[in-house]
Amino acid sequence: LLEHNKSGDCWVSIGGKIYDLSSWLKHHPGGEHAILAVAGHDTTDSFLAFHPRGVVEKSLPRFQIGVLKDWKPCKMQTDFWCGVFDLEKKGLFDTHYTYYIKKWSIQFALLVIAVSLVVFCRSPFAHILASIV
């Protein structure tokens, strides 16, 4: 595996399986340098950190060329990814767009209040309050 770390001969290990990504380098959305930086090594952690979970099952099988003998992740690695997967199952990494709508609504309301205080009120206190809002 260590010897296959060049542009035309690029292998990586993900989860104990060996993949020849030489033909994929030019097509990788993150650029070929992202793969070449980890070529010839176990890239399980970096792969899982930057790719959606379905990529391993959907896209990688066509590139698989072998399996590492006696490969086992260390306990810390296993515990970390189990924790991440549990948090994903609970939806804690999901984007909730209502959060952003609420935040923008509050910002817009504060802007309307500040402009209204400046335009429609002659009191210095109202202008000070508008500058705080």
Short mmCIF file of N, CA, C and O in Angstrom, two decimals:
data_model
loop_
_atom_site.label_atom_id
_atom_site.label_comp_id
_atom_site.label_asym_id
_atom_site.label_seq_id
_atom_site.Cartn_x
_atom_site.Cartn_y
_atom_site.Cartn_z
N LEU A 1 0.83 -1.21 0.00
CA LEU A 1 0.00 0.00 0.00
C LEU A 1 0.87 1.26 0.00
O LEU A 1 0.58 2.21 -0.72
N LEU A 2 1.91 1.27 0.80
CA LEU A 2 2.76 2.46 0.92
C LEU A 2 3.41 2.86 -0.40
O LEU A 2 3.69 4.04 -0.62
N GLU A 3 3.65 1.89 -1.27
CA GLU A 3 4.33 2.17 -2.53
C GLU A 3 3.42 2.82 -3.57
O GLU A 3 3.89 3.38 -4.55
N HIS A 4 2.12 2.76 -3.37
CA HIS A 4 1.16 3.25 -4.35
C HIS A 4 0.67 4.65 -3.96
O HIS A 4 -0.47 4.83 -3.52
N ASN A 5 1.53 5.65 -4.12
CA ASN A 5 1.21 6.99 -3.65
C ASN A 5 1.49 8.06 -4.70
O ASN A 5 1.81 9.19 -4.38
N LYS A 6 1.35 7.70 -5.97
CA LYS A 6 1.61 8.63 -7.06
C LYS A 6 0.35 8.84 -7.89
O LYS A 6 -0.61 8.10 -7.78
N SER A 7 0.40 9.82 -8.75
CA SER A 7 -0.76 10.18 -9.56
C SER A 7 -1.28 9.02 -10.41
O SER A 7 -2.47 8.78 -10.48
N GLY A 8 -0.41 8.27 -11.05
CA GLY A 8 -0.85 7.17 -11.90
C GLY A 8 -1.02 5.86 -11.15
O GLY A 8 -1.50 4.88 -11.71
N ASP A 9 -0.64 5.83 -9.89
CA ASP A 9 -0.68 4.61 -9.08
C ASP A 9 -1.06 5.01 -7.65
O ASP A 9 -0.22 5.15 -6.79
N CYS A 10 -2.35 5.22 -7.46
CA CYS A 10 -2.84 5.81 -6.21
C CYS A 10 -3.81 4.88 -5.49
O CYS A 10 -4.95 4.70 -5.92
N TRP A 11 -3.33 4.29 -4.41
CA TRP A 11 -4.16 3.40 -3.60
C TRP A 11 -4.36 4.01 -2.22
O TRP A 11 -3.47 4.68 -1.68
N VAL A 12 -5.53 3.75 -1.65
CA VAL A 12 -5.81 4.15 -0.27
C VAL A 12 -6.53 3.01 0.43
O VAL A 12 -7.12 2.14 -0.21
N SER A 13 -6.49 3.06 1.75
CA SER A 13 -7.22 2.09 2.55
C SER A 13 -8.29 2.83 3.33
O SER A 13 -8.01 3.84 3.98
N ILE A 14 -9.51 2.33 3.24
CA ILE A 14 -10.64 2.91 3.99
C ILE A 14 -11.37 1.77 4.65
O ILE A 14 -11.91 0.89 3.99
N GLY A 15 -11.35 1.76 5.96
CA GLY A 15 -12.02 0.70 6.70
C GLY A 15 -11.46 -0.68 6.46
O GLY A 15 -12.21 -1.66 6.47
N GLY A 16 -10.16 -0.77 6.18
CA GLY A 16 -9.53 -2.07 5.96
C GLY A 16 -9.63 -2.58 4.53
O GLY A 16 -9.08 -3.62 4.21
N LYS A 17 -10.31 -1.84 3.68
CA LYS A 17 -10.40 -2.23 2.26
C LYS A 17 -9.49 -1.33 1.45
O LYS A 17 -9.34 -0.14 1.74
N ILE A 18 -8.88 -1.90 0.42
CA ILE A 18 -7.94 -1.15 -0.41
C ILE A 18 -8.64 -0.75 -1.71
O ILE A 18 -9.28 -1.57 -2.37
N TYR A 19 -8.48 0.52 -2.06
CA TYR A 19 -9.10 1.07 -3.25
C TYR A 19 -8.04 1.68 -4.15
O TYR A 19 -7.16 2.40 -3.68
N ASP A 20 -8.14 1.41 -5.46
CA ASP A 20 -7.27 2.03 -6.45
C ASP A 20 -8.03 3.24 -7.01
O ASP A 20 -8.95 3.09 -7.80
N LEU A 21 -7.62 4.42 -6.61
CA LEU A 21 -8.31 5.64 -7.02
C LEU A 21 -7.59 6.38 -8.14
O LEU A 21 -7.88 7.55 -8.40
N SER A 22 -6.68 5.71 -8.80
CA SER A 22 -5.89 6.35 -9.87
C SER A 22 -6.79 6.96 -10.94
O SER A 22 -6.56 8.09 -11.38
N SER A 23 -7.81 6.25 -11.35
CA SER A 23 -8.69 6.74 -12.41
C SER A 23 -9.67 7.82 -11.91
O SER A 23 -10.25 8.54 -12.71
N TRP A 24 -9.85 7.92 -10.61
CA TRP A 24 -10.80 8.87 -10.03
C TRP A 24 -10.16 10.22 -9.72
O TRP A 24 -10.85 11.21 -9.53
N LEU A 25 -8.83 10.27 -9.69
CA LEU A 25 -8.13 11.49 -9.28
C LEU A 25 -8.61 12.73 -10.03
O LEU A 25 -8.87 13.76 -9.43
N LYS A 26 -8.69 12.64 -11.33
CA LYS A 26 -9.06 13.80 -12.16
C LYS A 26 -10.52 14.21 -11.96
O LYS A 26 -10.88 15.34 -12.26
N HIS A 27 -11.34 13.32 -11.45
CA HIS A 27 -12.78 13.58 -11.30
C HIS A 27 -13.17 13.97 -9.88
O HIS A 27 -14.31 14.35 -9.65
N HIS A 28 -12.26 13.85 -8.94
CA HIS A 28 -12.59 14.10 -7.53
C HIS A 28 -12.98 15.57 -7.34
O HIS A 28 -12.23 16.47 -7.73
N PRO A 29 -14.16 15.84 -6.76
CA PRO A 29 -14.62 17.22 -6.58
C PRO A 29 -13.67 18.09 -5.75
O PRO A 29 -13.59 19.29 -5.95
N GLY A 30 -12.93 17.48 -4.85
CA GLY A 30 -11.99 18.24 -4.02
C GLY A 30 -10.62 18.39 -4.65
O GLY A 30 -9.71 18.95 -4.04
N GLY A 31 -10.48 17.90 -5.86
CA GLY A 31 -9.19 17.99 -6.55
C GLY A 31 -8.33 16.77 -6.27
O GLY A 31 -8.50 16.09 -5.26
N GLU A 32 -7.41 16.51 -7.16
CA GLU A 32 -6.58 15.31 -7.01
C GLU A 32 -5.61 15.42 -5.85
O GLU A 32 -5.21 14.42 -5.27
N HIS A 33 -5.25 16.63 -5.45
CA HIS A 33 -4.30 16.80 -4.35
C HIS A 33 -4.88 16.31 -3.02
O HIS A 33 -4.13 15.88 -2.15
N ALA A 34 -6.20 16.39 -2.88
CA ALA A 34 -6.82 15.91 -1.65
C ALA A 34 -6.60 14.41 -1.48
O ALA A 34 -6.38 13.93 -0.36
N ILE A 35 -6.63 13.67 -2.56
CA ILE A 35 -6.40 12.22 -2.49
C ILE A 35 -4.91 11.91 -2.44
O ILE A 35 -4.47 11.06 -1.67
N LEU A 36 -4.13 12.61 -3.25
CA LEU A 36 -2.68 12.34 -3.28
C LEU A 36 -2.02 12.61 -1.93
O LEU A 36 -1.03 11.98 -1.58
N ALA A 37 -2.59 13.51 -1.15
CA ALA A 37 -2.02 13.82 0.17
C ALA A 37 -2.10 12.63 1.12
O ALA A 37 -1.30 12.52 2.05
N VAL A 38 -3.06 11.74 0.90
CA VAL A 38 -3.23 10.58 1.79
C VAL A 38 -2.99 9.26 1.06
O VAL A 38 -3.19 8.19 1.65
N ALA A 39 -2.55 9.34 -0.17
CA ALA A 39 -2.33 8.12 -0.97
C ALA A 39 -1.27 7.23 -0.31
O ALA A 39 -0.29 7.70 0.24
N GLY A 40 -1.54 5.93 -0.36
CA GLY A 40 -0.61 4.96 0.21
C GLY A 40 -0.81 4.73 1.69
O GLY A 40 -0.02 4.03 2.32
N HIS A 41 -1.87 5.29 2.28
CA HIS A 41 -2.10 5.17 3.73
C HIS A 41 -3.55 4.81 4.04
O HIS A 41 -4.41 4.86 3.17
N ASP A 42 -3.80 4.53 5.30
CA ASP A 42 -5.17 4.35 5.78
C ASP A 42 -5.80 5.72 5.91
O ASP A 42 -5.30 6.58 6.64
N THR A 43 -6.88 5.94 5.20
CA THR A 43 -7.53 7.25 5.20
C THR A 43 -8.94 7.19 5.76
O THR A 43 -9.77 8.05 5.45
N THR A 44 -9.20 6.22 6.59
CA THR A 44 -10.56 6.03 7.12
C THR A 44 -11.08 7.29 7.80
O THR A 44 -12.18 7.76 7.49
N ASP A 45 -10.29 7.85 8.70
CA ASP A 45 -10.77 9.02 9.44
C ASP A 45 -11.00 10.23 8.54
O ASP A 45 -12.04 10.88 8.63
N SER A 46 -10.04 10.54 7.69
CA SER A 46 -10.20 11.71 6.83
C SER A 46 -11.33 11.50 5.82
O SER A 46 -12.06 12.44 5.50
N PHE A 47 -11.49 10.28 5.34
CA PHE A 47 -12.58 10.01 4.40
C PHE A 47 -13.94 10.20 5.07
O PHE A 47 -14.82 10.88 4.54
N LEU A 48 -14.11 9.60 6.24
CA LEU A 48 -15.40 9.72 6.93
C LEU A 48 -15.69 11.14 7.36
O LEU A 48 -16.86 11.55 7.43
N ALA A 49 -14.66 11.92 7.62
CA ALA A 49 -14.86 13.30 8.05
C ALA A 49 -15.36 14.20 6.91
O ALA A 49 -16.08 15.16 7.17
N PHE A 50 -15.00 13.88 5.67
CA PHE A 50 -15.32 14.78 4.57
C PHE A 50 -16.35 14.26 3.57
O PHE A 50 -16.66 14.95 2.61
N HIS A 51 -16.86 13.04 3.78
CA HIS A 51 -17.81 12.48 2.82
C HIS A 51 -19.09 12.03 3.52
O HIS A 51 -19.05 11.54 4.65
N PRO A 52 -20.22 12.15 2.82
CA PRO A 52 -21.48 11.63 3.37
C PRO A 52 -21.39 10.11 3.52
O PRO A 52 -20.63 9.44 2.82
N ARG A 53 -22.16 9.58 4.42
CA ARG A 53 -22.07 8.15 4.75
C ARG A 53 -22.35 7.23 3.57
O ARG A 53 -21.78 6.17 3.46
N GLY A 54 -23.19 7.61 2.65
CA GLY A 54 -23.55 6.72 1.55
C GLY A 54 -22.47 6.53 0.50
O GLY A 54 -22.55 5.62 -0.32
N VAL A 55 -21.43 7.34 0.51
CA VAL A 55 -20.40 7.27 -0.53
C VAL A 55 -19.66 5.93 -0.49
O VAL A 55 -19.35 5.36 -1.52
N VAL A 56 -19.41 5.44 0.72
CA VAL A 56 -18.67 4.17 0.84
C VAL A 56 -19.43 3.05 0.16
O VAL A 56 -18.86 2.25 -0.59
N GLU A 57 -20.72 2.98 0.40
CA GLU A 57 -21.53 1.89 -0.16
C GLU A 57 -21.84 2.08 -1.64
O GLU A 57 -21.93 1.11 -2.39
N LYS A 58 -22.03 3.32 -2.08
CA LYS A 58 -22.46 3.56 -3.45
C LYS A 58 -21.31 3.70 -4.44
O LYS A 58 -21.35 3.12 -5.52
N SER A 59 -20.32 4.49 -4.10
CA SER A 59 -19.30 4.85 -5.08
C SER A 59 -18.01 4.03 -5.01
O SER A 59 -17.36 3.81 -6.03
N LEU A 60 -17.61 3.64 -3.82
CA LEU A 60 -16.30 3.01 -3.68
C LEU A 60 -16.18 1.56 -4.13
O LEU A 60 -15.09 1.15 -4.52
N PRO A 61 -17.22 0.73 -4.09
CA PRO A 61 -17.03 -0.68 -4.45
C PRO A 61 -16.38 -0.92 -5.80
O PRO A 61 -15.60 -1.86 -5.96
N ARG A 62 -16.64 -0.07 -6.78
CA ARG A 62 -16.04 -0.28 -8.11
C ARG A 62 -14.53 -0.06 -8.12
O ARG A 62 -13.84 -0.50 -9.04
N PHE A 63 -14.00 0.62 -7.09
CA PHE A 63 -12.56 0.87 -7.01
C PHE A 63 -11.83 -0.12 -6.10
O PHE A 63 -10.61 -0.10 -6.03
N GLN A 64 -12.58 -0.97 -5.40
CA GLN A 64 -11.94 -1.88 -4.44
C GLN A 64 -11.12 -2.94 -5.16
O GLN A 64 -11.56 -3.57 -6.10
N ILE A 65 -9.89 -3.11 -4.66
CA ILE A 65 -8.99 -4.10 -5.27
C ILE A 65 -8.47 -5.11 -4.25
O ILE A 65 -7.76 -6.04 -4.62
N GLY A 66 -8.80 -4.94 -2.99
CA GLY A 66 -8.31 -5.88 -2.00
C GLY A 66 -8.73 -5.51 -0.59
O GLY A 66 -9.47 -4.55 -0.37
N VAL A 67 -8.23 -6.31 0.35
CA VAL A 67 -8.53 -6.11 1.77
C VAL A 67 -7.22 -6.23 2.55
O VAL A 67 -6.38 -7.09 2.25
N LEU A 68 -7.04 -5.35 3.53
CA LEU A 68 -5.84 -5.43 4.37
C LEU A 68 -5.97 -6.60 5.34
O LEU A 68 -7.03 -6.80 5.94
N LYS A 69 -4.89 -7.35 5.49
CA LYS A 69 -4.90 -8.45 6.46
C LYS A 69 -4.83 -7.88 7.87
O LYS A 69 -4.11 -6.93 8.13
N ASP A 70 -5.57 -8.48 8.76
CA ASP A 70 -5.53 -8.14 10.18
C ASP A 70 -5.76 -6.67 10.47
O ASP A 70 -5.20 -6.12 11.41
N TRP A 71 -6.57 -5.99 9.68
CA TRP A 71 -6.83 -4.58 9.94
C TRP A 71 -7.92 -4.45 11.00
O TRP A 71 -8.97 -5.06 10.90
N LYS A 72 -7.64 -3.69 12.00
CA LYS A 72 -8.63 -3.38 13.04
C LYS A 72 -8.41 -1.93 13.46
O LYS A 72 -7.27 -1.53 13.71
N PRO A 73 -9.48 -1.15 13.55
CA PRO A 73 -9.29 0.22 14.04
C PRO A 73 -8.95 0.18 15.53
O PRO A 73 -9.35 -0.75 16.25
N CYS A 74 -8.23 1.18 15.99
CA CYS A 74 -7.91 1.23 17.41
C CYS A 74 -9.18 1.58 18.19
O CYS A 74 -10.16 2.08 17.63
N LYS A 75 -9.18 1.34 19.48
CA LYS A 75 -10.37 1.55 20.31
C LYS A 75 -10.81 3.02 20.28
O LYS A 75 -11.99 3.32 20.20
N MET A 76 -9.85 3.93 20.33
CA MET A 76 -10.20 5.34 20.31
C MET A 76 -10.90 5.71 19.01
O MET A 76 -11.89 6.44 19.01
N GLN A 77 -10.41 5.18 17.90
CA GLN A 77 -11.02 5.43 16.60
C GLN A 77 -12.45 4.88 16.56
O GLN A 77 -13.38 5.56 16.12
N THR A 78 -12.62 3.68 17.04
CA THR A 78 -13.94 3.05 17.06
C THR A 78 -14.91 3.84 17.95
O THR A 78 -16.04 4.11 17.55
N ASP A 79 -14.46 4.20 19.13
CA ASP A 79 -15.32 4.96 20.05
C ASP A 79 -15.72 6.30 19.46
O ASP A 79 -16.87 6.72 19.57
N PHE A 80 -14.76 6.97 18.83
CA PHE A 80 -15.05 8.27 18.24
C PHE A 80 -16.12 8.17 17.17
O PHE A 80 -17.10 8.90 17.18
N TRP A 81 -15.93 7.24 16.21
CA TRP A 81 -16.88 7.14 15.12
C TRP A 81 -18.23 6.59 15.57
O TRP A 81 -19.26 6.98 15.03
N CYS A 82 -18.26 5.74 16.58
CA CYS A 82 -19.55 5.30 17.14
C CYS A 82 -20.30 6.50 17.72
O CYS A 82 -21.51 6.62 17.55
N GLY A 83 -19.57 7.36 18.40
CA GLY A 83 -20.19 8.57 18.95
C GLY A 83 -20.72 9.48 17.86
O GLY A 83 -21.83 10.01 17.95
N VAL A 84 -19.94 9.67 16.80
CA VAL A 84 -20.38 10.51 15.68
C VAL A 84 -21.62 9.92 15.02
O VAL A 84 -22.60 10.63 14.76
N PHE A 85 -21.62 8.60 14.78
CA PHE A 85 -22.77 7.97 14.15
C PHE A 85 -24.01 8.06 15.03
O PHE A 85 -25.12 8.24 14.53
N ASP A 86 -23.85 7.92 16.34
CA ASP A 86 -24.99 8.06 17.26
C ASP A 86 -25.56 9.47 17.19
O ASP A 86 -26.79 9.66 17.17
N LEU A 87 -24.69 10.47 17.16
CA LEU A 87 -25.16 11.86 17.06
C LEU A 87 -25.87 12.11 15.74
O LEU A 87 -26.87 12.83 15.68
N GLU A 88 -25.37 11.49 14.67
CA GLU A 88 -26.03 11.63 13.37
C GLU A 88 -27.42 11.00 13.38
O GLU A 88 -28.37 11.55 12.84
N LYS A 89 -27.53 9.83 14.00
CA LYS A 89 -28.84 9.15 14.07
C LYS A 89 -29.85 9.99 14.84
O LYS A 89 -31.04 9.97 14.55
N LYS A 90 -29.37 10.72 15.84
CA LYS A 90 -30.26 11.58 16.63
C LYS A 90 -30.59 12.88 15.91
O LYS A 90 -31.38 13.67 16.40
N GLY A 91 -29.97 13.09 14.76
CA GLY A 91 -30.27 14.28 13.96
C GLY A 91 -29.54 15.53 14.41
O GLY A 91 -29.91 16.64 14.01
N LEU A 92 -28.51 15.39 15.21
CA LEU A 92 -27.83 16.58 15.74
C LEU A 92 -26.95 17.28 14.71
O LEU A 92 -26.51 18.40 14.94
N PHE A 93 -26.68 16.64 13.57
CA PHE A 93 -25.91 17.29 12.52
C PHE A 93 -26.82 17.76 11.39
O PHE A 93 -26.33 18.31 10.40
N ASP A 94 -28.12 17.55 11.52
CA ASP A 94 -29.05 17.96 10.48
C ASP A 94 -29.23 19.48 10.50
O ASP A 94 -29.21 20.10 11.56
N THR A 95 -29.42 20.05 9.32
CA THR A 95 -29.66 21.49 9.22
C THR A 95 -31.15 21.73 9.37
O THR A 95 -31.96 21.14 8.67
N HIS A 96 -31.48 22.61 10.29
CA HIS A 96 -32.88 22.99 10.49
C HIS A 96 -33.03 24.43 9.99
O HIS A 96 -32.60 25.37 10.66
N TYR A 97 -33.62 24.58 8.82
CA TYR A 97 -33.70 25.89 8.19
C TYR A 97 -34.62 26.84 8.94
O TYR A 97 -34.49 28.05 8.82
N THR A 98 -35.52 26.32 9.76
CA THR A 98 -36.38 27.20 10.55
C THR A 98 -35.55 28.03 11.53
O THR A 98 -35.92 29.16 11.85
N TYR A 99 -34.44 27.50 11.99
CA TYR A 99 -33.53 28.25 12.87
C TYR A 99 -33.06 29.52 12.17
O TYR A 99 -33.08 30.62 12.74
N TYR A 100 -32.63 29.39 10.92
CA TYR A 100 -32.13 30.54 10.19
C TYR A 100 -33.25 31.52 9.86
O TYR A 100 -33.03 32.73 9.88
N ILE A 101 -34.43 31.01 9.56
CA ILE A 101 -35.58 31.89 9.29
C ILE A 101 -35.91 32.70 10.54
O ILE A 101 -36.15 33.91 10.46
N LYS A 102 -35.90 32.07 11.70
CA LYS A 102 -36.18 32.79 12.95
C LYS A 102 -35.12 33.86 13.20
O LYS A 102 -35.45 34.99 13.59
N LYS A 103 -33.85 33.50 13.03
CA LYS A 103 -32.76 34.47 13.26
C LYS A 103 -32.87 35.67 12.33
O LYS A 103 -32.72 36.82 12.76
N TRP A 104 -33.13 35.44 11.04
CA TRP A 104 -33.26 36.54 10.10
C TRP A 104 -34.50 37.37 10.38
O TRP A 104 -34.49 38.60 10.22
N SER A 105 -35.56 36.72 10.83
CA SER A 105 -36.78 37.46 11.18
C SER A 105 -36.54 38.40 12.35
O SER A 105 -36.99 39.55 12.34
N ILE A 106 -35.83 37.91 13.34
CA ILE A 106 -35.51 38.75 14.50
C ILE A 106 -34.63 39.93 14.07
O ILE A 106 -34.87 41.08 14.48
N GLN A 107 -33.62 39.67 13.25
CA GLN A 107 -32.74 40.74 12.78
C GLN A 107 -33.52 41.78 11.97
O GLN A 107 -33.32 42.99 12.13
N PHE A 108 -34.43 41.31 11.13
CA PHE A 108 -35.23 42.22 10.33
C PHE A 108 -36.16 43.05 11.21
O PHE A 108 -36.30 44.27 11.00
N ALA A 109 -36.77 42.42 12.20
CA ALA A 109 -37.65 43.14 13.12
C ALA A 109 -36.87 44.21 13.89
O ALA A 109 -37.36 45.35 14.05
N LEU A 110 -35.67 43.89 14.34
CA LEU A 110 -34.85 44.88 15.05
C LEU A 110 -34.47 46.04 14.14
O LEU A 110 -34.45 47.20 14.56
N LEU A 111 -34.19 45.75 12.88
CA LEU A 111 -33.87 46.80 11.92
C LEU A 111 -35.07 47.72 11.71
O LEU A 111 -34.93 48.95 11.70
N VAL A 112 -36.25 47.13 11.55
CA VAL A 112 -37.47 47.93 11.36
C VAL A 112 -37.72 48.81 12.58
O VAL A 112 -38.06 49.99 12.45
N ILE A 113 -37.54 48.26 13.76
CA ILE A 113 -37.74 49.05 14.99
C ILE A 113 -36.74 50.20 15.06
O ILE A 113 -37.11 51.34 15.36
N ALA A 114 -35.48 49.93 14.78
CA ALA A 114 -34.45 50.98 14.84
C ALA A 114 -34.73 52.09 13.83
O ALA A 114 -34.67 53.28 14.17
N VAL A 115 -35.06 51.72 12.60
CA VAL A 115 -35.36 52.72 11.59
C VAL A 115 -36.60 53.51 11.96
O VAL A 115 -36.65 54.75 11.82
N SER A 116 -37.61 52.85 12.48
CA SER A 116 -38.85 53.52 12.89
C SER A 116 -38.58 54.51 14.01
O SER A 116 -39.12 55.63 14.01
N LEU A 117 -37.77 54.13 14.98
CA LEU A 117 -37.44 55.04 16.08
C LEU A 117 -36.70 56.27 15.58
O LEU A 117 -36.95 57.39 16.05
N VAL A 118 -35.84 56.12 14.61
CA VAL A 118 -35.09 57.27 14.09
C VAL A 118 -35.97 58.16 13.23
O VAL A 118 -35.95 59.38 13.34
N VAL A 119 -36.79 57.55 12.39
CA VAL A 119 -37.58 58.32 11.43
C VAL A 119 -38.81 58.98 12.08
O VAL A 119 -39.12 60.15 11.81
N PHE A 120 -39.51 58.25 12.94
CA PHE A 120 -40.80 58.74 13.44
C PHE A 120 -40.75 59.37 14.82
O PHE A 120 -41.76 59.90 15.28
N CYS A 121 -39.67 59.32 15.51
CA CYS A 121 -39.59 59.88 16.86
C CYS A 121 -38.57 61.01 16.89
O CYS A 121 -37.49 60.90 16.32
N ARG A 122 -38.92 62.08 17.58
CA ARG A 122 -38.02 63.23 17.69
C ARG A 122 -37.25 63.21 19.01
O ARG A 122 -36.33 63.98 19.19
N SER A 123 -37.60 62.34 19.88
CA SER A 123 -36.97 62.28 21.20
C SER A 123 -35.53 61.78 21.10
O SER A 123 -35.25 60.80 20.42
N PRO A 124 -34.59 62.45 21.79
CA PRO A 124 -33.21 61.96 21.82
C PRO A 124 -33.12 60.57 22.44
O PRO A 124 -32.28 59.76 22.03
N PHE A 125 -34.00 60.31 23.39
CA PHE A 125 -34.01 58.98 24.01
C PHE A 125 -34.34 57.90 22.97
O PHE A 125 -33.74 56.84 22.95
N ALA A 126 -35.28 58.18 22.07
CA ALA A 126 -35.66 57.23 21.03
C ALA A 126 -34.49 56.98 20.08
O ALA A 126 -34.24 55.86 19.65
N HIS A 127 -33.73 58.04 19.78
CA HIS A 127 -32.58 57.89 18.88
C HIS A 127 -31.47 57.07 19.56
O HIS A 127 -30.81 56.26 18.91
N ILE A 128 -31.28 57.29 20.85
CA ILE A 128 -30.29 56.49 21.58
C ILE A 128 -30.73 55.04 21.61
O ILE A 128 -29.92 54.12 21.40
N LEU A 129 -32.01 54.81 21.87
CA LEU A 129 -32.53 53.43 21.89
C LEU A 129 -32.37 52.77 20.52
O LEU A 129 -32.01 51.60 20.42
N ALA A 130 -32.60 53.53 19.45
CA ALA A 130 -32.44 52.98 18.09
C ALA A 130 -30.99 52.59 17.83
O ALA A 130 -30.72 51.58 17.17
N SER A 131 -30.06 53.39 18.35
CA SER A 131 -28.65 53.04 18.13
C SER A 131 -28.25 51.78 18.90
O SER A 131 -27.36 51.06 18.47
N ILE A 132 -28.91 51.53 20.02
CA ILE A 132 -28.62 50.33 20.79
C ILE A 132 -29.22 49.11 20.11
O ILE A 132 -28.60 48.05 20.05
N VAL A 133 -30.43 49.27 19.58
CA VAL A 133 -31.12 48.15 18.91
C VAL A 133 -30.37 47.82 17.65
O VAL A 133 -30.08 46.75 17.29
#
